[in-house]
């Protein structure tokens, strides 16, 4: 099961949800990997890993454009986190300078091959992406089986979804027919305002798979980032944690 968190819109909760869903998955006993494909390295920092020490995803991609007698197994780029059962392939700022070379040398299927291999070691893989359809997020959408789209329930989010759906449709057609939009995650949902409710209703009517468990706004999210601890270990009983757990359970329980 390879899930990519993706939205071209920034700040909608991709990194926060990638880390927290991965941590819940690990806590539930699944051998889980988080892969950080964003040069911002937010999910890497959230799990208290520094991109300057230890291997990163940039080392993996660099290996695909340099000559090696013995290529490293993709697993060798992962490292453990403070959460039991959860490993990470750390993000790196160096992805930025590698991007044009990878693109010009047609390395777009390299991540897919690596993910297939990584599935031998990990039952669940969560991928965090940058807020753009760049080489890396495209690679992830080509290699993943499921796409989760967090939105922040405003009109820009809705507009963004229409173009996102088209682009994902093209990726399905050209590269990855097994990719499905598994769910739209309503994040920072304000239960007592009308607009978010209306947007969710309209998206549902239009056939978008909005997950029927919304995530409210809470300062606990920022506290969790600062503590460098996922919510499931920092505040397991908190409402925010419980709503993300609700998303997790919906994802795991729904019929395949
Ligand atoms: N449910 C929430 N309640 C309160 N704050 C939240 C919530 N979800 C996310 N945030 C805050 O919103 C900001 C953006 O979240 P996050 O970094 O997870 O989004 P992102 O989509 O990964 O952003 P980017 O596009 O820059 O990668 C962060 O400061 C985070 O703390
Ligand atoms: Mg992010």
CSV table of C-alpha atoms and ligand atoms in Angstrom, one decimal:
chain,number,residue,atom,x,y,z
A,1,UNK,CA,0.0,0.0,0.0
A,2,UNK,CA,1.7,3.2,-1.2
A,3,UNK,CA,-0.1,6.4,-0.3
A,4,UNK,CA,1.0,9.8,-1.6
A,5,UNK,CA,-0.3,13.0,0.0
A,6,UNK,CA,-0.6,15.5,-2.7
A,7,UNK,CA,-2.0,18.9,-3.4
A,8,UNK,CA,-0.5,21.7,-5.5
A,9,UNK,CA,-1.9,24.1,-3.0
A,10,UNK,CA,0.5,24.8,-0.2
A,11,UNK,CA,-0.2,24.7,3.5
A,12,UNK,CA,-3.2,22.4,3.4
A,13,UNK,CA,-1.7,19.7,5.8
A,14,UNK,CA,0.2,17.3,3.5
A,15,UNK,CA,3.2,17.0,5.8
A,16,UNK,CA,1.2,17.1,9.0
A,17,UNK,CA,-1.0,14.3,7.8
A,18,UNK,CA,1.7,12.2,6.2
A,19,UNK,CA,3.6,12.1,9.5
A,20,UNK,CA,0.6,11.5,11.7
A,21,UNK,CA,-1.0,8.9,9.5
A,22,UNK,CA,2.3,7.1,9.2
A,23,UNK,CA,2.9,7.2,12.9
A,24,UNK,CA,-0.6,5.8,13.6
A,25,UNK,CA,0.1,3.0,11.0
A,26,UNK,CA,3.3,2.2,12.8
A,27,UNK,CA,1.6,2.2,16.2
A,28,UNK,CA,-1.0,-0.2,14.9
A,29,UNK,CA,1.9,-2.6,14.1
A,30,UNK,CA,2.5,-2.1,10.4
A,31,UNK,CA,6.1,-1.8,9.3
A,32,UNK,CA,5.8,1.7,7.9
A,33,UNK,CA,8.0,4.0,5.8
A,34,UNK,CA,7.6,7.8,5.4
A,35,UNK,CA,9.3,9.2,2.3
A,36,UNK,CA,9.9,13.0,2.3
A,37,UNK,CA,10.1,14.3,-1.3
A,38,UNK,CA,9.8,18.0,-0.4
A,39,UNK,CA,12.9,20.2,-0.3
A,40,UNK,CA,11.3,22.0,2.7
A,41,UNK,CA,11.9,18.8,4.6
A,42,UNK,CA,9.0,19.5,7.0
A,43,UNK,CA,8.0,15.9,7.7
A,44,UNK,CA,11.7,15.0,8.2
A,45,UNK,CA,12.1,17.8,10.8
A,46,UNK,CA,8.8,16.8,12.4
A,47,UNK,CA,10.2,13.4,13.1
A,48,UNK,CA,13.3,15.0,14.5
A,49,UNK,CA,15.6,13.8,11.7
A,50,UNK,CA,18.2,16.2,10.3
A,51,UNK,CA,18.8,16.1,6.5
A,52,UNK,CA,22.5,16.8,6.9
A,53,UNK,CA,23.2,13.6,8.9
A,54,UNK,CA,22.5,10.2,7.5
A,55,UNK,CA,21.2,9.2,4.0
A,56,UNK,CA,18.5,11.2,2.2
A,57,UNK,CA,16.3,10.7,-0.8
A,58,UNK,CA,18.7,13.0,-2.7
A,59,UNK,CA,21.4,10.3,-2.3
A,60,UNK,CA,19.0,7.8,-3.9
A,61,UNK,CA,18.3,10.0,-6.9
A,62,UNK,CA,21.9,11.0,-7.3
A,63,UNK,CA,22.8,7.3,-7.5
A,64,UNK,CA,20.5,7.0,-10.6
A,65,UNK,CA,22.6,9.6,-12.5
A,66,UNK,CA,26.1,8.6,-11.5
A,67,UNK,CA,28.0,5.4,-12.3
A,68,UNK,CA,28.2,2.8,-9.6
A,69,UNK,CA,29.5,-0.7,-9.7
A,70,UNK,CA,27.2,-1.7,-6.9
A,71,UNK,CA,23.9,0.2,-6.6
A,72,UNK,CA,22.6,0.5,-3.1
A,73,UNK,CA,19.3,-1.1,-2.3
A,74,UNK,CA,16.6,1.6,-1.7
A,75,UNK,CA,16.2,0.3,1.9
A,76,UNK,CA,19.8,1.5,2.6
A,77,UNK,CA,18.6,5.1,2.3
A,78,UNK,CA,16.1,4.7,5.1
A,79,UNK,CA,16.7,5.2,8.8
A,80,UNK,CA,14.7,4.6,12.0
A,81,UNK,CA,12.7,7.4,13.7
A,82,UNK,CA,11.9,7.7,17.4
A,83,UNK,CA,8.6,5.9,16.6
A,84,UNK,CA,8.7,2.2,16.8
A,85,UNK,CA,8.0,0.5,13.4
A,86,UNK,CA,8.4,3.8,11.6
A,87,UNK,CA,11.4,4.4,9.3
A,88,UNK,CA,12.0,7.5,7.1
A,89,UNK,CA,13.8,8.3,3.9
A,90,UNK,CA,14.7,11.8,4.8
A,91,UNK,CA,14.1,14.8,2.5
A,92,UNK,CA,16.8,17.0,1.3
A,93,UNK,CA,17.3,20.5,-0.1
A,94,UNK,CA,19.7,19.0,-2.6
A,95,UNK,CA,16.7,17.6,-4.5
A,96,UNK,CA,16.3,21.1,-6.1
A,97,UNK,CA,19.6,21.1,-7.9
A,98,UNK,CA,19.2,17.5,-9.1
A,99,UNK,CA,15.8,17.9,-10.6
A,100,UNK,CA,16.7,19.2,-14.1
A,101,UNK,CA,19.3,16.5,-14.6
A,102,UNK,CA,16.9,13.7,-13.5
A,103,UNK,CA,14.3,15.2,-15.8
A,104,UNK,CA,16.5,15.5,-18.8
A,105,UNK,CA,17.8,11.9,-18.4
A,106,UNK,CA,14.3,10.5,-18.1
A,107,UNK,CA,14.6,9.1,-14.6
A,108,UNK,CA,10.9,9.4,-13.9
A,109,UNK,CA,10.3,5.7,-13.3
A,110,UNK,CA,13.3,5.3,-10.9
A,111,UNK,CA,11.2,6.0,-7.8
A,112,UNK,CA,8.5,3.5,-8.9
A,113,UNK,CA,11.2,0.8,-9.2
A,114,UNK,CA,12.5,1.7,-5.7
A,115,UNK,CA,9.0,1.7,-4.2
A,116,UNK,CA,8.3,-1.7,-5.6
A,117,UNK,CA,11.5,-2.9,-3.8
A,118,UNK,CA,10.7,-1.1,-0.6
A,119,UNK,CA,7.3,-2.9,-0.4
A,120,UNK,CA,9.2,-6.0,0.4
A,121,UNK,CA,10.2,-4.4,3.7
A,122,UNK,CA,7.3,-2.1,4.4
A,123,UNK,CA,3.6,-2.9,4.6
A,124,UNK,CA,2.7,0.8,4.5
A,125,UNK,CA,4.5,3.6,2.7
A,126,UNK,CA,3.4,7.2,3.0
A,127,UNK,CA,4.9,9.9,0.7
A,128,UNK,CA,5.0,13.6,1.5
A,129,UNK,CA,5.3,15.9,-1.5
A,130,UNK,CA,6.0,19.5,-2.3
A,131,UNK,CA,3.1,21.8,-3.2
A,132,UNK,CA,3.8,21.5,-6.9
A,133,UNK,CA,3.5,18.9,-9.7
A,134,UNK,CA,7.3,18.7,-10.1
A,135,UNK,CA,9.6,15.8,-11.1
A,136,UNK,CA,9.4,14.3,-7.6
A,137,UNK,CA,5.6,14.5,-7.0
A,138,UNK,CA,5.1,13.1,-10.5
A,139,UNK,CA,7.5,10.3,-9.7
A,140,UNK,CA,5.5,9.6,-6.6
A,141,UNK,CA,2.1,9.6,-8.4
A,142,UNK,CA,3.6,7.2,-10.9
A,143,UNK,CA,4.8,4.9,-8.2
A,144,UNK,CA,2.0,5.0,-5.7
A,145,UNK,CA,-1.3,3.1,-5.6
A,146,UNK,CA,-3.3,5.6,-3.6
A,147,UNK,CA,-3.5,9.4,-3.6
A,148,UNK,CA,-4.8,11.4,-0.6
A,149,UNK,CA,-5.6,15.0,-1.2
A,150,UNK,CA,-5.8,17.3,1.8
A,151,UNK,CA,-7.8,20.5,1.4
A,152,UNK,CA,-8.4,23.4,3.7
A,153,UNK,CA,-12.0,23.8,2.7
A,154,UNK,CA,-11.8,27.2,1.0
A,155,UNK,CA,-12.8,28.2,-2.6
A,156,UNK,CA,-9.2,28.1,-3.8
A,157,UNK,CA,-9.0,24.5,-2.7
A,158,UNK,CA,-12.1,23.7,-4.6
A,159,UNK,CA,-10.8,25.4,-7.8
A,160,UNK,CA,-7.5,23.6,-7.3
A,161,UNK,CA,-9.2,20.2,-7.1
A,162,UNK,CA,-10.7,20.5,-10.6
A,163,UNK,CA,-7.3,20.9,-12.2
A,164,UNK,CA,-5.7,18.4,-9.9
A,165,UNK,CA,-8.3,15.8,-10.9
A,166,UNK,CA,-7.5,16.4,-14.6
A,167,UNK,CA,-3.8,16.1,-14.1
A,168,UNK,CA,-4.1,12.9,-12.0
A,169,UNK,CA,-6.4,11.6,-14.8
A,170,UNK,CA,-3.6,12.1,-17.3
A,171,UNK,CA,-1.1,10.4,-15.1
A,172,UNK,CA,-3.4,7.4,-14.7
A,173,UNK,CA,-3.8,7.3,-18.5
A,174,UNK,CA,-0.2,7.8,-19.4
A,175,UNK,CA,1.8,6.1,-16.6
A,176,UNK,CA,-0.2,4.5,-13.7
A,177,UNK,CA,-3.6,3.0,-14.4
A,178,UNK,CA,-3.7,1.5,-10.8
A,179,UNK,CA,-3.5,5.0,-9.2
A,180,UNK,CA,-6.7,5.9,-7.4
A,181,UNK,CA,-7.8,9.1,-5.6
A,182,UNK,CA,-8.5,7.4,-2.4
A,183,UNK,CA,-9.9,10.3,-0.5
A,184,UNK,CA,-10.1,14.1,-0.1
A,185,UNK,CA,-9.2,15.0,3.5
A,186,UNK,CA,-11.0,18.1,4.9
A,187,UNK,CA,-8.5,19.7,7.1
A,188,UNK,CA,-8.7,22.8,9.3
A,189,UNK,CA,-12.5,22.3,9.0
A,190,UNK,CA,-14.5,25.0,10.9
A,191,UNK,CA,-17.6,23.2,12.1
A,192,UNK,CA,-19.5,26.4,12.9
A,193,UNK,CA,-19.0,28.3,9.7
A,194,UNK,CA,-21.2,27.8,6.6
A,195,UNK,CA,-18.7,28.0,3.8
A,196,UNK,CA,-16.6,24.9,4.6
A,197,UNK,CA,-19.8,22.9,5.0
A,198,UNK,CA,-21.1,24.1,1.7
A,199,UNK,CA,-17.8,23.4,-0.1
A,200,UNK,CA,-17.8,19.8,1.3
A,201,UNK,CA,-21.4,19.2,0.3
A,202,UNK,CA,-20.8,20.4,-3.2
A,203,UNK,CA,-17.6,18.4,-3.7
A,204,UNK,CA,-19.4,15.3,-2.4
A,205,UNK,CA,-22.4,15.9,-4.8
A,206,UNK,CA,-19.9,16.2,-7.6
A,207,UNK,CA,-18.6,12.8,-6.8
A,208,UNK,CA,-15.3,13.6,-5.0
A,209,UNK,CA,-14.5,11.0,-2.4
A,210,UNK,CA,-14.5,13.3,0.6
A,211,UNK,CA,-13.7,11.3,3.7
A,212,UNK,CA,-16.6,11.6,6.1
A,213,UNK,CA,-14.4,12.5,9.0
A,214,UNK,CA,-13.2,16.1,9.1
A,215,UNK,CA,-10.2,17.5,10.9
A,216,UNK,CA,-10.7,20.6,12.9
A,217,UNK,CA,-8.2,23.4,13.5
A,218,UNK,CA,-6.2,23.1,16.7
A,219,UNK,CA,-3.0,24.6,18.1
A,220,UNK,CA,-2.1,21.1,19.1
A,221,UNK,CA,-0.9,20.5,15.6
A,222,UNK,CA,1.8,23.2,15.9
A,223,UNK,CA,2.6,22.0,19.4
A,224,UNK,CA,3.2,18.6,18.0
A,225,UNK,CA,5.5,20.0,15.3
A,226,UNK,CA,7.5,21.9,17.9
A,227,UNK,CA,7.7,18.9,20.2
A,228,UNK,CA,8.8,16.8,17.2
A,229,UNK,CA,6.4,14.1,18.2
A,230,UNK,CA,3.5,12.8,16.2
A,231,UNK,CA,0.1,13.4,17.8
A,232,UNK,CA,-0.5,9.7,18.6
A,233,UNK,CA,2.4,9.6,21.0
A,234,UNK,CA,2.2,13.3,22.2
A,235,UNK,CA,-1.6,13.5,22.8
A,236,UNK,CA,-3.4,10.3,22.0
A,237,UNK,CA,-6.7,11.3,23.5
A,238,UNK,CA,-6.9,14.8,22.0
A,239,UNK,CA,-9.7,15.6,19.6
A,240,UNK,CA,-7.3,16.4,16.8
A,241,UNK,CA,-5.6,13.0,17.2
A,242,UNK,CA,-8.9,11.2,17.3
A,243,UNK,CA,-10.0,12.8,14.1
A,244,UNK,CA,-6.8,11.8,12.3
A,245,UNK,CA,-7.3,8.3,13.8
A,246,UNK,CA,-10.8,8.4,12.3
A,247,UNK,CA,-9.3,9.1,8.9
A,248,UNK,CA,-6.8,6.3,9.3
A,249,UNK,CA,-9.5,3.8,10.3
A,250,UNK,CA,-11.7,4.9,7.4
A,251,UNK,CA,-8.8,4.3,5.0
A,252,UNK,CA,-7.9,0.9,6.5
A,253,UNK,CA,-11.5,-0.4,6.8
A,254,UNK,CA,-13.0,0.6,3.6
A,255,UNK,CA,-13.4,-2.3,1.1
A,256,UNK,CA,-10.5,-2.5,-1.3
B,1,LIG,N1,-5.7,20.7,11.7
B,1,LIG,C1,-4.8,21.7,11.9
B,1,LIG,N2,-5.0,22.6,12.9
B,1,LIG,C2,-4.2,23.6,13.0
B,1,LIG,N3,-3.1,23.9,12.3
B,1,LIG,C3,-2.9,23.1,11.2
B,1,LIG,C4,-3.7,21.9,11.0
B,1,LIG,N4,-3.2,21.3,9.9
B,1,LIG,C5,-2.1,22.0,9.5
B,1,LIG,N5,-1.9,23.1,10.3
B,1,LIG,C6,-0.9,24.1,10.2
B,1,LIG,O1,-0.9,24.6,8.9
B,1,LIG,C7,0.5,24.7,8.4
B,1,LIG,C8,0.6,23.9,7.1
B,1,LIG,O2,0.6,22.6,7.4
B,1,LIG,P1,1.5,21.5,6.7
B,1,LIG,O3,2.9,22.0,6.7
B,1,LIG,O4,1.2,20.2,7.2
B,1,LIG,O5,0.9,21.7,5.2
B,1,LIG,P2,1.6,21.3,3.8
B,1,LIG,O6,0.5,21.1,2.9
B,1,LIG,O7,2.6,20.2,4.0
B,1,LIG,O8,2.4,22.6,3.4
B,1,LIG,P3,3.4,22.8,2.2
B,1,LIG,O9,2.5,22.9,1.0
B,1,LIG,O10,4.2,24.0,2.5
B,1,LIG,O11,4.3,21.5,2.2
B,1,LIG,C9,1.4,24.3,9.5
B,1,LIG,O12,1.8,25.4,10.2
B,1,LIG,C10,0.5,23.4,10.4
B,1,LIG,O13,0.9,23.5,11.8
B,2,LIG,MG1,4.6,20.1,3.5
